[in-house]
Amino acid sequence: QVQLVESGGGSVQTGGSLRLSCTASGSISSFSTLGWYRQAPGKQREFVARVTYADTKNYADSVKGRFTISGDIKSAYLQMNSLKPEDTAVYYCAATYSKYNFSEVAYWGQGTQVTVSL
């Protein structure tokens, strides 16, 4: 059974940093991507960042230049710097299989809360 295990959430002040981890466990075939989505109260879930099987990296415009994803499609890390209150959300690790549609999420992590205060 495939599981995505997340860690690293917490509370920081504006301008602070956090590092999130996501590790896949269980019997799995190769993912096409491993990355992160987030959801704030009253908001739709939104894409944050991903690393692909080709070792390319994608970022949402809202986090570009502040967040850095590293690792690979088996284990990934999200370094979040210069955090803003707008980054407050539950962050979900997400894995995909399709090489043609990176939005087709196959597995979700349990979610980890990130809170950024003024």
CSV table of C-alpha atoms in Angstrom, one decimal:
chain,number,residue,atom,x,y,z
A,1,GLN,CA,0.0,0.0,0.0
A,2,VAL,CA,1.4,3.3,-1.0
A,3,GLN,CA,1.6,6.1,1.5
A,4,LEU,CA,3.0,9.6,1.4
A,5,VAL,CA,4.4,10.6,4.8
A,6,GLU,CA,4.8,14.3,5.5
A,7,SER,CA,6.6,16.2,8.3
A,8,GLY,CA,7.9,19.7,9.0
A,9,GLY,CA,4.9,21.9,9.5
A,10,GLY,CA,4.7,24.5,12.3
A,11,SER,CA,4.3,28.1,13.2
A,12,VAL,CA,6.7,30.9,12.3
A,13,GLN,CA,6.7,34.7,12.1
A,14,THR,CA,6.7,36.6,8.9
A,15,GLY,CA,10.0,36.3,7.2
A,16,GLY,CA,10.8,33.0,8.8
A,17,SER,CA,11.5,29.6,7.2
A,18,LEU,CA,10.2,26.0,7.4
A,19,ARG,CA,11.3,22.8,5.7
A,20,LEU,CA,8.7,20.2,4.7
A,21,SER,CA,9.5,16.6,3.9
A,22,CYS,CA,7.6,14.0,1.9
A,23,THR,CA,8.6,10.3,1.6
A,24,ALA,CA,6.8,7.6,-0.3
A,25,SER,CA,6.5,4.2,1.3
A,26,GLY,CA,5.1,0.9,0.2
A,27,SER,CA,5.2,-0.9,-3.1
A,28,ILE,CA,5.2,1.7,-5.8
A,29,SER,CA,5.9,2.1,-9.4
A,30,SER,CA,7.8,5.2,-10.5
A,31,PHE,CA,5.9,8.5,-10.1
A,32,SER,CA,5.9,11.1,-12.8
A,33,THR,CA,6.0,13.9,-10.1
A,34,LEU,CA,6.2,14.4,-6.4
A,35,GLY,CA,5.3,17.8,-5.0
A,36,TRP,CA,3.0,20.0,-2.9
A,37,TYR,CA,-0.4,21.5,-2.9
A,38,ARG,CA,-1.9,23.8,-0.2
A,39,GLN,CA,-5.4,24.8,1.0
A,40,ALA,CA,-6.3,27.7,3.2
A,41,PRO,CA,-9.7,28.0,4.9
A,42,GLY,CA,-12.3,29.1,2.4
A,43,LYS,CA,-9.9,28.7,-0.6
A,44,GLN,CA,-9.5,26.2,-3.3
A,45,ARG,CA,-6.6,23.8,-3.2
A,46,GLU,CA,-3.7,25.2,-5.2
A,47,PHE,CA,-0.5,23.9,-6.7
A,48,VAL,CA,2.7,24.9,-5.0
A,49,ALA,CA,5.7,23.1,-6.4
A,50,ARG,CA,6.8,19.8,-7.9
A,51,VAL,CA,9.8,17.8,-9.0
A,52,THR,CA,9.4,15.6,-12.1
A,53,TYR,CA,10.8,12.3,-13.3
A,54,ALA,CA,13.0,14.4,-15.7
A,55,ASP,CA,14.4,16.4,-12.7
A,56,THR,CA,12.7,19.5,-13.8
A,57,LYS,CA,11.0,21.7,-11.2
A,58,ASN,CA,7.8,23.7,-11.3
A,59,TYR,CA,6.6,26.5,-9.0
A,60,ALA,CA,3.5,28.5,-8.5
A,61,ASP,CA,4.0,32.2,-9.3
A,62,SER,CA,3.1,33.0,-5.7
A,63,VAL,CA,6.1,31.1,-4.2
A,64,LYS,CA,8.7,31.4,-7.0
A,65,GLY,CA,11.9,32.8,-5.6
A,66,ARG,CA,11.0,32.0,-2.0
A,67,PHE,CA,10.4,28.2,-2.0
A,68,THR,CA,12.8,25.6,-3.3
A,69,ILE,CA,11.9,21.9,-3.9
A,70,SER,CA,14.6,19.3,-3.9
A,71,GLY,CA,15.0,15.6,-3.9
A,72,ASP,CA,13.3,13.3,-6.5
A,73,ILE,CA,10.1,11.4,-7.2
A,74,LYS,CA,10.7,9.1,-4.2
A,75,SER,CA,11.5,11.7,-1.5
A,76,ALA,CA,11.1,15.4,-1.7
A,77,TYR,CA,11.8,18.5,0.4
A,78,LEU,CA,10.2,21.9,0.3
A,79,GLN,CA,12.4,24.7,1.7
A,80,MET,CA,10.1,27.7,2.4
A,81,ASN,CA,11.9,31.0,3.0
A,82,SER,CA,10.6,34.5,3.4
A,83,LEU,CA,7.3,33.2,4.6
A,84,LYS,CA,4.2,35.5,4.5
A,85,PRO,CA,0.8,35.3,6.2
A,86,GLU,CA,-0.7,34.4,2.8
A,87,ASP,CA,1.3,31.2,2.9
A,88,THR,CA,-0.8,30.0,5.9
A,89,ALA,CA,-2.5,26.7,4.8
A,90,VAL,CA,-2.5,23.0,5.2
A,91,TYR,CA,0.2,21.6,2.9
A,92,TYR,CA,-0.4,18.3,1.2
A,93,CYS,CA,2.2,16.1,-0.5
A,94,ALA,CA,1.0,14.8,-3.8
A,95,ALA,CA,2.2,12.2,-6.3
A,96,THR,CA,1.2,11.6,-9.9
A,97,TYR,CA,1.8,8.8,-12.4
A,98,SER,CA,0.8,10.5,-15.7
A,99,LYS,CA,3.6,11.8,-17.8
A,100,TYR,CA,1.0,13.7,-19.8
A,101,ASN,CA,-1.0,15.4,-17.1
A,102,PHE,CA,0.8,16.4,-13.9
A,103,SER,CA,-2.5,17.5,-12.3
A,104,GLU,CA,-3.8,13.9,-12.1
A,105,VAL,CA,-2.9,13.4,-8.4
A,106,ALA,CA,-2.9,9.6,-7.5
A,107,TYR,CA,-1.9,9.9,-3.8
A,108,TRP,CA,-2.1,12.5,-1.1
A,109,GLY,CA,-0.2,12.9,2.1
A,110,GLN,CA,-2.0,13.5,5.4
A,111,GLY,CA,-1.4,17.2,5.4
A,112,THR,CA,0.7,19.4,7.6
A,113,GLN,CA,-0.3,22.8,9.0
A,114,VAL,CA,1.8,25.8,8.2
A,115,THR,CA,1.0,29.0,10.1
A,116,VAL,CA,2.7,32.4,9.5
A,117,SER,CA,2.0,35.2,11.9
A,118,LEU,CA,2.7,38.9,11.7
